[in-house]
Amino acid sequence: MCLFTVALLFGALASLTAAQSSNGTCTLIPYGNGRDDSQHFLDTIASPNCTTITLPQPYTYSIQKRLATDLTGKTLNVFGTLLFSDDLNYWINNSWVTDFDTLQAAWIVSGSGWKLSGGGFGQGGIDGNGQAWYTRAKGFGNQPGRPMSLYISNATNGLLTEFSIRQPQFWFIFVDQSKNITLDYIYLNATNHDPDEPPPNPQAGNLGNNWVINTDGFDSYRSDQITVTNWVVQTGDDCIAYKGNSTNIYVRNVTCWGGNGVAYGSLGQYQNRTDNLINITMEDMYFYPSEAGLALTGAAYFKAWVGVHFGDPPNGGGGGTGLVKNVTMRNFQFQDADEPVYLQSCLTYSALPNISAYCNTSTLQFEDVTIEDFVGTSSGKNNGSLVNIACSPAAPCRNFEFVNFNVTAPKNFTPEYTCINAINVTGINCTSGAIAGGSYNG
């Protein structure tokens, strides 16, 4: 083949892999053959000539470097798949470090007035190559270095729609310091297929290769006016979790398989910081055991750190304060939750010789919580416990209203409703609890 022909051939290949632009619309074709598309992807988004960027099906784009994209005024259509590499050493040492627990992120999206689409429910989006991370993290819930797949930060007026994330490295989607963000028609799936693990046997207490440790579906932090609608989530941890200073959040029509349900917290981890969760409404939520039959930890739970400081985040902390107020949860349906509704105010991950001595120190205040139309069953793992509100005497809970709470315990278990340091709990008959600093109304 002559040199002129070779030059023409390489020129044709280059044109195929270039971002093809027309009137502000750019189409990005991957290099292929495992070559890194990261910089190509970043350059195309940054180009002032590209206001709509499309990564078409059925292409897979090899992402071997961390990403940070300002999508201001742009539409990004990831109709193909962003496949993050399994070079664990690179990601551990080079992922973006965030302010929350010094956790890391693989892709940061920021900017105002943007749209990020996967082109259809369960279609385009991210493949985090998570199996390598699940195998490495076996037995380590907060193992350092795992990056979150999609970190939306310093963003306003953004829309994430019809987007999918499969096999995330760590948490799926985290929204931080953002306002007016809508996340609609999202499909998330984390499933462990470690061939060295035996098949799961829940009856024997063996989680097997179904266990996917610490893969939260959605987390919010220091953000306002967030809307989450029409999600399907398969996870091994919290389906939805609210971190400090998440306000004015609306969530509707989310189905979760496996994991821990909805978490309010953890809160109060940072000394001298205030964590507020105010005006949160959730409705039409559905929770089921994973396909292997592993029970849910709970449908909804609240968790606060102790009021004294022990160690540093991510695995230590405590000593913060805050307020959880105006929370409404309506139409929750679930199956086999270990403890359907609970609140713990004695959280710590530090190895303390006498943690019970500090369980009365949390100053996190929980008040004005409505739990309406809860229908489901408990697994019996915690005997007949259906509600366990264990508040701190330093900040008693106030005004927990249960409306049409139709949750049943397994046969041979007596339903239990525990209310400790809780004032004005209505709609259930609190059957146990050493009340201090307040009283309850059954």
CSV table of C-alpha atoms in Angstrom, one decimal:
chain,number,residue,atom,x,y,z
A,1,MET,CA,0.0,0.0,0.0
A,2,CYS,CA,1.5,3.4,-1.0
A,3,LEU,CA,2.1,6.1,1.5
A,4,PHE,CA,-0.6,8.3,-0.1
A,5,THR,CA,-3.2,5.6,0.3
A,6,VAL,CA,-2.2,5.0,4.0
A,7,ALA,CA,-2.5,8.8,4.6
A,8,LEU,CA,-6.0,8.8,3.1
A,9,LEU,CA,-7.0,5.8,5.2
A,10,PHE,CA,-5.8,7.4,8.5
A,11,GLY,CA,-7.5,10.6,7.5
A,12,ALA,CA,-10.8,8.8,7.0
A,13,LEU,CA,-10.4,7.1,10.4
A,14,ALA,CA,-9.7,10.4,12.0
A,15,SER,CA,-12.8,11.9,10.5
A,16,LEU,CA,-14.9,9.1,11.9
A,17,THR,CA,-13.6,9.6,15.4
A,18,ALA,CA,-13.9,13.4,15.3
A,19,ALA,CA,-16.9,15.2,16.8
A,20,GLN,CA,-18.9,16.0,13.7
A,21,SER,CA,-20.4,19.4,14.0
A,22,SER,CA,-23.4,21.1,12.3
A,23,ASN,CA,-25.2,24.2,13.5
A,24,GLY,CA,-24.1,23.6,17.1
A,25,THR,CA,-24.9,19.9,17.1
A,26,CYS,CA,-22.0,17.6,17.5
A,27,THR,CA,-21.8,13.8,17.2
A,28,LEU,CA,-19.0,12.0,19.0
A,29,ILE,CA,-17.7,8.7,17.7
A,30,PRO,CA,-15.4,6.6,19.9
A,31,TYR,CA,-11.8,5.7,18.9
A,32,GLY,CA,-12.6,2.0,19.5
A,33,ASN,CA,-10.3,-0.9,20.2
A,34,GLY,CA,-10.0,0.1,23.9
A,35,ARG,CA,-8.4,3.5,23.2
A,36,ASP,CA,-9.1,6.2,25.7
A,37,ASP,CA,-12.0,8.5,24.8
A,38,SER,CA,-11.8,10.7,27.9
A,39,GLN,CA,-10.0,13.7,26.5
A,40,HIS,CA,-12.0,13.5,23.3
A,41,PHE,CA,-15.2,13.6,25.3
A,42,LEU,CA,-14.1,16.5,27.4
A,43,ASP,CA,-12.8,18.6,24.5
A,44,THR,CA,-16.1,18.1,22.6
A,45,ILE,CA,-18.2,19.3,25.6
A,46,ALA,CA,-15.9,22.2,26.2
A,47,SER,CA,-16.1,23.3,22.5
A,48,PRO,CA,-18.1,26.6,22.1
A,49,ASN,CA,-19.2,25.2,18.7
A,50,CYS,CA,-21.1,22.3,20.4
A,51,THR,CA,-24.3,23.1,22.2
A,52,THR,CA,-25.9,19.7,21.7
A,53,ILE,CA,-23.5,16.7,22.0
A,54,THR,CA,-24.7,13.2,21.1
A,55,LEU,CA,-22.9,9.9,21.8
A,56,PRO,CA,-25.0,7.6,19.7
A,57,GLN,CA,-25.9,3.9,20.2
A,58,PRO,CA,-24.5,1.3,20.0
A,59,TYR,CA,-21.1,2.8,20.7
A,60,THR,CA,-19.1,2.2,23.9
A,61,TYR,CA,-16.7,5.0,25.0
A,62,SER,CA,-13.7,4.0,27.0
A,63,ILE,CA,-13.3,6.4,30.0
A,64,GLN,CA,-9.8,5.9,31.5
A,65,LYS,CA,-9.4,9.3,33.1
A,66,ARG,CA,-11.5,11.4,35.6
A,67,LEU,CA,-14.1,13.7,34.1
A,68,ALA,CA,-15.2,17.2,35.0
A,69,THR,CA,-17.7,18.9,32.7
A,70,ASP,CA,-19.4,22.3,32.8
A,71,LEU,CA,-22.6,21.7,30.9
A,72,THR,CA,-23.9,25.3,31.1
A,73,GLY,CA,-26.5,25.8,28.4
A,74,LYS,CA,-25.8,22.5,26.8
A,75,THR,CA,-27.6,19.2,26.0
A,76,LEU,CA,-25.5,16.0,26.4
A,77,ASN,CA,-27.1,12.9,24.9
A,78,VAL,CA,-25.3,9.8,26.1
A,79,PHE,CA,-27.2,7.3,24.1
A,80,GLY,CA,-24.3,4.9,24.0
A,81,THR,CA,-22.3,3.8,27.1
A,82,LEU,CA,-19.5,5.5,29.0
A,83,LEU,CA,-17.5,2.5,30.2
A,84,PHE,CA,-15.2,3.4,33.1
A,85,SER,CA,-11.9,1.5,33.2
A,86,ASP,CA,-11.2,-1.1,35.9
A,87,ASP,CA,-7.8,0.4,36.6
A,88,LEU,CA,-8.4,0.6,40.3
A,89,ASN,CA,-5.0,2.1,41.1
A,90,TYR,CA,-5.7,5.0,38.8
A,91,TRP,CA,-9.1,5.8,40.2
A,92,ILE,CA,-8.0,5.4,43.9
A,93,ASN,CA,-5.2,7.9,43.3
A,94,ASN,CA,-6.7,10.3,40.9
A,95,SER,CA,-10.5,10.6,41.4
A,96,TRP,CA,-11.9,13.9,42.4
A,97,VAL,CA,-11.9,14.3,46.2
A,98,THR,CA,-15.2,15.8,47.5
A,99,ASP,CA,-16.0,17.7,50.7
A,100,PHE,CA,-18.4,15.0,52.0
A,101,ASP,CA,-16.4,12.5,54.0
A,102,THR,CA,-13.5,13.1,51.6
A,103,LEU,CA,-15.3,10.6,49.3
A,104,GLN,CA,-14.2,10.5,45.7
A,105,ALA,CA,-15.9,11.0,42.3
A,106,ALA,CA,-15.2,9.8,38.8
A,107,TRP,CA,-17.3,12.3,36.9
A,108,ILE,CA,-18.4,15.8,38.1
A,109,VAL,CA,-21.2,17.6,36.3
A,110,SER,CA,-21.7,21.3,37.0
A,111,GLY,CA,-23.2,24.4,35.3
A,112,SER,CA,-26.6,26.0,34.7
A,113,GLY,CA,-29.4,25.3,32.4
A,114,TRP,CA,-28.4,21.9,31.1
A,115,LYS,CA,-29.9,18.6,30.1
A,116,LEU,CA,-28.2,15.2,30.3
A,117,SER,CA,-30.1,12.3,28.7
A,118,GLY,CA,-29.7,8.6,28.1
A,119,GLY,CA,-32.2,8.5,25.3
A,120,GLY,CA,-34.7,6.2,26.9
A,121,PHE,CA,-35.5,4.4,30.2
A,122,GLY,CA,-32.8,1.6,30.7
A,123,GLN,CA,-30.8,2.6,27.7
A,124,GLY,CA,-27.8,4.9,27.5
A,125,GLY,CA,-25.6,6.0,30.4
A,126,ILE,CA,-22.7,4.7,32.5
A,127,ASP,CA,-21.2,1.3,33.1
A,128,GLY,CA,-18.9,1.7,36.1
A,129,ASN,CA,-17.1,-1.6,35.8
A,130,GLY,CA,-18.2,-2.1,39.3
A,131,GLN,CA,-17.4,-5.8,39.7
A,132,ALA,CA,-13.7,-5.1,40.3
A,133,TRP,CA,-14.7,-2.7,43.1
A,134,TYR,CA,-17.2,-5.1,44.7
A,135,THR,CA,-14.7,-7.9,44.9
A,136,ARG,CA,-12.0,-5.5,46.3
A,137,ALA,CA,-14.4,-4.0,48.9
A,138,LYS,CA,-15.7,-7.3,50.3
A,139,GLY,CA,-16.2,-6.8,54.0
A,140,PHE,CA,-15.3,-3.1,53.9
A,141,GLY,CA,-18.3,-0.8,53.8
A,142,ASN,CA,-16.4,2.4,53.5
A,143,GLN,CA,-13.2,1.2,51.9
A,144,PRO,CA,-11.3,4.4,50.7
A,145,GLY,CA,-10.8,5.1,47.1
A,146,ARG,CA,-14.0,4.0,45.5
A,147,PRO,CA,-15.4,6.9,43.3
A,148,MET,CA,-19.0,7.8,43.0
A,149,SER,CA,-20.2,7.4,39.4
A,150,LEU,CA,-21.9,10.7,38.8
A,151,TYR,CA,-21.4,13.7,41.1
A,152,ILE,CA,-23.6,16.7,40.3
A,153,SER,CA,-22.1,19.7,42.0
A,154,ASN,CA,-22.5,23.5,41.9
A,155,ALA,CA,-25.3,23.0,39.4
A,156,THR,CA,-28.6,24.9,38.8
A,157,ASN,CA,-31.6,24.3,36.6
A,158,GLY,CA,-30.4,20.9,35.4
A,159,LEU,CA,-32.3,17.9,34.1
A,160,LEU,CA,-31.0,14.3,34.2
A,161,THR,CA,-33.5,12.2,32.3
A,162,GLU,CA,-33.9,8.6,30.9
A,163,PHE,CA,-30.4,7.9,32.2
A,164,SER,CA,-28.9,4.5,33.3
A,165,ILE,CA,-26.0,3.6,35.5
A,166,ARG,CA,-25.0,-0.1,35.7
A,167,GLN,CA,-22.4,-1.6,38.0
A,168,PRO,CA,-21.4,1.7,39.7
A,169,GLN,CA,-18.0,1.8,41.3
A,170,PHE,CA,-19.5,3.1,44.6
A,171,TRP,CA,-22.6,5.3,45.1
A,172,PHE,CA,-24.6,6.0,41.9
A,173,ILE,CA,-25.6,9.6,41.9
A,174,PHE,CA,-24.7,12.4,44.4
A,175,VAL,CA,-26.1,15.9,44.3
A,176,ASP,CA,-24.1,18.6,46.2
A,177,GLN,CA,-24.4,22.4,46.4
A,178,SER,CA,-27.0,22.5,43.7
A,179,LYS,CA,-30.5,24.0,43.2
A,180,ASN,CA,-33.5,23.1,41.0
A,181,ILE,CA,-32.3,19.8,39.7
A,182,THR,CA,-34.7,17.3,38.3
A,183,LEU,CA,-33.8,13.6,38.0
A,184,ASP,CA,-36.5,11.7,36.1
A,185,TYR,CA,-36.8,8.2,34.6
A,186,ILE,CA,-33.6,6.8,36.0
A,187,TYR,CA,-32.5,3.2,36.0
A,188,LEU,CA,-29.8,2.0,38.4
A,189,ASN,CA,-28.5,-1.5,38.8
A,190,ALA,CA,-25.6,-2.8,41.0
A,191,THR,CA,-25.4,-6.6,41.0
A,192,ASN,CA,-22.5,-8.7,42.2
A,193,HIS,CA,-21.4,-11.6,40.0
A,194,ASP,CA,-18.2,-12.6,41.8
A,195,PRO,CA,-17.5,-16.2,40.6
A,196,ASP,CA,-15.5,-16.9,43.8
A,197,GLU,CA,-18.6,-16.4,46.0
A,198,PRO,CA,-21.1,-19.1,46.6
A,199,PRO,CA,-24.8,-18.6,45.6
A,200,PRO,CA,-26.6,-16.6,48.3
A,201,ASN,CA,-28.5,-18.5,51.0
A,202,PRO,CA,-30.4,-16.0,53.2
A,203,GLN,CA,-31.8,-18.6,55.5
A,204,ALA,CA,-28.2,-19.6,56.4
A,205,GLY,CA,-27.1,-16.0,56.8
A,206,ASN,CA,-24.9,-16.3,53.7
A,207,LEU,CA,-25.2,-13.2,51.5
A,208,GLY,CA,-23.0,-14.8,48.8
A,209,ASN,CA,-22.3,-13.1,45.5
A,210,ASN,CA,-25.6,-11.1,45.7
A,211,TRP,CA,-24.2,-8.7,48.3
A,212,VAL,CA,-23.2,-5.4,46.8
A,213,ILE,CA,-21.7,-3.3,49.6
A,214,ASN,CA,-22.2,0.4,49.9
A,215,THR,CA,-23.9,1.3,46.6
A,216,ASP,CA,-26.3,4.1,47.5
A,217,GLY,CA,-28.8,5.0,44.7
A,218,PHE,CA,-29.2,8.7,45.3
A,219,ASP,CA,-27.7,11.0,47.9
A,220,SER,CA,-28.2,14.7,48.4
A,221,TYR,CA,-26.1,17.2,50.3
A,222,ARG,CA,-26.3,21.0,50.8
A,223,SER,CA,-28.9,21.2,48.0
A,224,ASP,CA,-32.3,22.8,47.5
A,225,GLN,CA,-35.3,22.1,45.2
A,226,ILE,CA,-34.5,18.6,44.1
A,227,THR,CA,-37.0,16.4,42.3
A,228,VAL,CA,-36.6,12.7,41.9
A,229,THR,CA,-39.3,10.8,40.0
A,230,ASN,CA,-39.8,7.5,38.2
A,231,TRP,CA,-36.7,5.5,39.3
A,232,VAL,CA,-35.9,1.8,39.4
A,233,VAL,CA,-33.0,0.9,41.7
A,234,GLN,CA,-31.3,-2.4,42.4
A,235,THR,CA,-28.7,-1.8,45.2
A,236,GLY,CA,-27.0,-3.2,48.2
A,237,ASP,CA,-27.4,-0.1,50.4
A,238,ASP,CA,-29.6,3.0,50.8
A,239,CYS,CA,-31.9,3.4,47.9
A,240,ILE,CA,-32.2,7.1,48.7
A,241,ALA,CA,-30.3,9.0,51.4
A,242,TYR,CA,-30.4,12.6,52.5
A,243,LYS,CA,-27.3,14.1,53.9
A,244,GLY,CA,-27.1,17.5,55.7
A,245,ASN,CA,-28.8,20.6,54.5
A,246,SER,CA,-31.0,19.0,51.9
A,247,THR,CA,-34.2,21.1,51.6
A,248,ASN,CA,-37.4,21.2,49.6
A,249,ILE,CA,-37.1,17.8,48.0
A,250,TYR,CA,-39.9,15.9,46.3
A,251,VAL,CA,-39.6,12.2,45.5
A,252,ARG,CA,-42.3,10.1,43.7
A,253,ASN,CA,-42.7,6.7,42.1
A,254,VAL,CA,-39.4,4.9,43.0
A,255,THR,CA,-39.1,1.1,43.1
A,256,CYS,CA,-36.1,-0.3,45.1
A,257,TRP,CA,-34.9,-3.9,45.0
A,258,GLY,CA,-32.7,-4.8,48.0
A,259,GLY,CA,-30.8,-2.5,50.2
A,260,ASN,CA,-31.9,-0.3,53.2
A,261,GLY,CA,-34.8,1.7,51.9
A,262,VAL,CA,-34.8,5.5,52.6
A,263,ALA,CA,-32.2,7.0,55.0
A,264,TYR,CA,-32.4,10.4,56.6
A,265,GLY,CA,-28.8,10.8,57.4
A,266,SER,CA,-26.4,10.1,58.7
A,267,LEU,CA,-26.4,13.5,60.4
A,268,GLY,CA,-24.3,15.3,63.0
A,269,GLN,CA,-21.1,13.7,61.8
A,270,TYR,CA,-19.1,16.9,61.5
A,271,GLN,CA,-18.2,18.7,64.7
A,272,ASN,CA,-19.6,22.3,64.9
A,273,ARG,CA,-21.6,21.9,61.7
A,274,THR,CA,-25.4,22.1,61.5
A,275,ASP,CA,-27.3,19.5,59.3
A,276,ASN,CA,-30.8,20.5,58.4
A,277,LEU,CA,-33.3,18.4,56.5
A,278,ILE,CA,-36.4,20.5,55.9
A,279,ASN,CA,-39.5,20.1,53.7
A,280,ILE,CA,-39.1,16.6,52.3
A,281,THR,CA,-42.0,14.9,50.6
A,282,MET,CA,-42.0,11.3,49.4
A,283,GLU,CA,-44.9,9.3,47.9
A,284,ASP,CA,-45.5,6.1,46.0
A,285,MET,CA,-42.4,4.2,47.1
A,286,TYR,CA,-42.0,0.5,46.6
A,287,PHE,CA,-39.5,-1.7,48.3
A,288,TYR,CA,-38.8,-5.4,47.7
A,289,PRO,CA,-36.1,-7.9,48.6
A,290,SER,CA,-33.5,-8.5,45.9
A,291,GLU,CA,-33.9,-11.3,43.5
A,292,ALA,CA,-32.0,-13.6,45.8
A,293,GLY,CA,-34.5,-13.0,48.5
A,294,LEU,CA,-32.4,-10.8,50.8
A,295,ALA,CA,-34.6,-8.8,53.1
A,296,LEU,CA,-34.6,-5.0,53.3
A,297,THR,CA,-33.0,-3.5,56.4
A,298,GLY,CA,-35.9,-1.0,56.6
A,299,ALA,CA,-38.4,1.0,54.6
A,300,ALA,CA,-37.5,4.4,56.2
A,301,TYR,CA,-35.0,5.2,58.9
A,302,PHE,CA,-33.3,8.2,60.6
A,303,LYS,CA,-29.8,8.2,61.9
A,304,ALA,CA,-27.8,10.7,63.9
A,305,TRP,CA,-24.3,10.6,65.3
A,306,VAL,CA,-23.6,10.9,69.0
A,307,GLY,CA,-23.1,14.4,70.3
A,308,VAL,CA,-19.4,14.1,71.1
A,309,HIS,CA,-16.5,13.9,68.7
A,310,PHE,CA,-14.7,10.6,68.2
A,311,GLY,CA,-12.3,10.4,65.3
A,312,ASP,CA,-12.6,12.0,61.9
A,313,PRO,CA,-14.8,11.3,58.8
A,314,PRO,CA,-15.4,9.1,56.9
A,315,ASN,CA,-15.4,6.4,59.6
A,316,GLY,CA,-15.3,8.6,62.6
A,317,GLY,CA,-17.0,11.8,63.7
A,318,GLY,CA,-19.9,13.1,65.8
A,319,GLY,CA,-20.5,16.3,67.7
A,320,GLY,CA,-22.6,18.0,65.1
A,321,THR,CA,-26.2,19.2,65.5
A,322,GLY,CA,-29.2,20.0,63.3
A,323,LEU,CA,-32.9,19.8,62.6
A,324,VAL,CA,-35.1,17.3,60.6
A,325,LYS,CA,-38.5,19.0,60.1
A,326,ASN,CA,-41.6,18.8,57.9
A,327,VAL,CA,-41.1,15.3,56.5
A,328,THR,CA,-44.0,13.5,54.8
A,329,MET,CA,-43.8,9.9,53.6
A,330,ARG,CA,-47.0,8.7,51.9
A,331,ASN,CA,-47.9,5.4,50.3
A,332,PHE,CA,-44.9,3.2,51.1
A,333,GLN,CA,-45.3,-0.4,50.1
A,334,PHE,CA,-42.8,-3.0,51.1
A,335,GLN,CA,-42.1,-6.7,51.7
A,336,ASP,CA,-40.0,-8.3,54.5
A,337,ALA,CA,-38.3,-5.2,56.0
A,338,ASP,CA,-36.2,-6.2,59.0
A,339,GLU,CA,-37.4,-3.1,60.9
A,340,PRO,CA,-39.8,-1.0,58.8
A,341,VAL,CA,-39.4,2.3,60.6
A,342,TYR,CA,-36.7,3.2,63.0
A,343,LEU,CA,-34.6,6.1,64.3
A,344,GLN,CA,-31.2,5.8,66.0
A,345,SER,CA,-29.5,8.7,67.7
A,346,CYS,CA,-26.4,6.8,68.9
A,347,LEU,CA,-24.5,6.3,65.6
A,348,THR,CA,-20.7,6.0,65.6
A,349,TYR,CA,-18.3,3.8,63.6
A,350,SER,CA,-15.4,4.4,65.9
A,351,ALA,CA,-14.3,1.6,68.2
A,352,LEU,CA,-15.5,3.0,71.6
A,353,PRO,CA,-15.2,0.9,74.8
A,354,ASN,CA,-18.5,2.1,76.1
A,355,ILE,CA,-20.6,3.6,73.4
A,356,SER,CA,-23.8,3.3,75.4
A,357,ALA,CA,-22.4,6.0,77.7
A,358,TYR,CA,-22.8,8.6,74.9
A,359,CYS,CA,-26.2,7.6,73.5
A,360,ASN,CA,-27.8,10.5,75.3
A,361,THR,CA,-25.7,13.2,73.8
A,362,SER,CA,-27.0,13.8,70.3
A,363,THR,CA,-28.6,17.2,69.8
A,364,LEU,CA,-30.1,16.4,66.4
A,365,GLN,CA,-33.8,17.4,66.6
A,366,PHE,CA,-36.5,15.4,64.7
A,367,GLU,CA,-40.0,16.8,64.5
A,368,ASP,CA,-43.1,17.1,62.4
A,369,VAL,CA,-42.9,13.8,60.6
A,370,THR,CA,-45.9,12.2,58.9
A,371,ILE,CA,-45.9,8.5,58.0
A,372,GLU,CA,-49.0,7.8,56.0
A,373,ASP,CA,-50.4,4.7,54.2
A,374,PHE,CA,-47.5,2.4,55.0
A,375,VAL,CA,-48.4,-1.1,53.9
A,376,GLY,CA,-46.1,-4.1,54.2
A,377,THR,CA,-44.6,-6.9,56.2
A,378,SER,CA,-41.5,-7.3,58.4
A,379,SER,CA,-39.1,-10.1,58.1
A,380,GLY,CA,-39.0,-11.0,61.8
A,381,LYS,CA,-35.3,-10.5,62.0
A,382,ASN,CA,-35.8,-8.0,64.8
A,383,ASN,CA,-38.6,-10.1,66.3
A,384,GLY,CA,-41.9,-8.2,66.1
A,385,SER,CA,-40.4,-4.7,65.9
A,386,LEU,CA,-42.3,-2.5,63.4
A,387,VAL,CA,-41.4,0.9,64.8
A,388,ASN,CA,-38.4,1.8,66.9
A,389,ILE,CA,-38.0,5.5,67.6
A,390,ALA,CA,-35.0,5.8,69.9
A,391,CYS,CA,-34.4,9.6,70.3
A,392,SER,CA,-31.8,11.3,72.5
A,393,PRO,CA,-33.0,12.9,75.8
A,394,ALA,CA,-30.9,15.9,74.8
A,395,ALA,CA,-33.2,16.4,71.9
A,396,PRO,CA,-36.5,14.5,72.2
A,397,CYS,CA,-38.4,13.8,69.0
A,398,ARG,CA,-41.7,15.6,68.6
A,399,ASN,CA,-44.8,15.2,66.6
A,400,PHE,CA,-44.5,11.8,64.8
A,401,GLU,CA,-47.9,11.1,63.2
A,402,PHE,CA,-48.7,7.7,61.9
A,403,VAL,CA,-51.8,7.5,59.6
A,404,ASN,CA,-53.1,4.2,58.3
A,405,PHE,CA,-50.0,2.3,59.4
A,406,ASN,CA,-50.8,-1.2,58.1
A,407,VAL,CA,-47.6,-3.2,58.7
A,408,THR,CA,-47.7,-6.7,60.0
A,409,ALA,CA,-45.2,-8.9,61.9
A,410,PRO,CA,-44.7,-12.5,61.0
A,411,LYS,CA,-46.7,-15.2,62.7
A,412,ASN,CA,-45.7,-16.0,66.3
A,413,PHE,CA,-44.3,-12.4,66.8
A,414,THR,CA,-46.1,-9.7,68.8
A,415,PRO,CA,-46.0,-6.3,67.0
A,416,GLU,CA,-43.8,-3.9,68.9
A,417,TYR,CA,-43.8,-0.1,68.7
A,418,THR,CA,-40.9,1.4,70.7
A,419,CYS,CA,-40.9,5.2,71.5
A,420,ILE,CA,-38.0,6.5,73.5
A,421,ASN,CA,-37.7,10.2,74.3
A,422,ALA,CA,-40.5,10.9,71.9
A,423,ILE,CA,-43.2,13.5,72.5
A,424,ASN,CA,-46.6,13.3,70.8
A,425,VAL,CA,-46.4,10.2,68.8
A,426,THR,CA,-49.9,9.5,67.4
A,427,GLY,CA,-51.6,6.8,65.3
A,428,ILE,CA,-49.7,3.8,66.9
A,429,ASN,CA,-49.7,2.4,70.4
A,430,CYS,CA,-46.2,2.6,71.7
A,431,THR,CA,-45.8,-0.6,73.5
A,432,SER,CA,-42.4,-0.1,75.1
A,433,GLY,CA,-39.8,2.6,75.7
A,434,ALA,CA,-38.3,4.2,78.8
A,435,ILE,CA,-39.6,7.7,78.2
A,436,ALA,CA,-37.4,10.4,79.5
A,437,GLY,CA,-37.7,14.1,78.9
A,438,GLY,CA,-41.1,13.8,77.3
A,439,SER,CA,-44.2,11.6,76.8
A,440,TYR,CA,-46.1,10.0,74.0
A,441,ASN,CA,-49.7,9.7,73.1
A,442,GLY,CA,-50.6,6.4,71.7
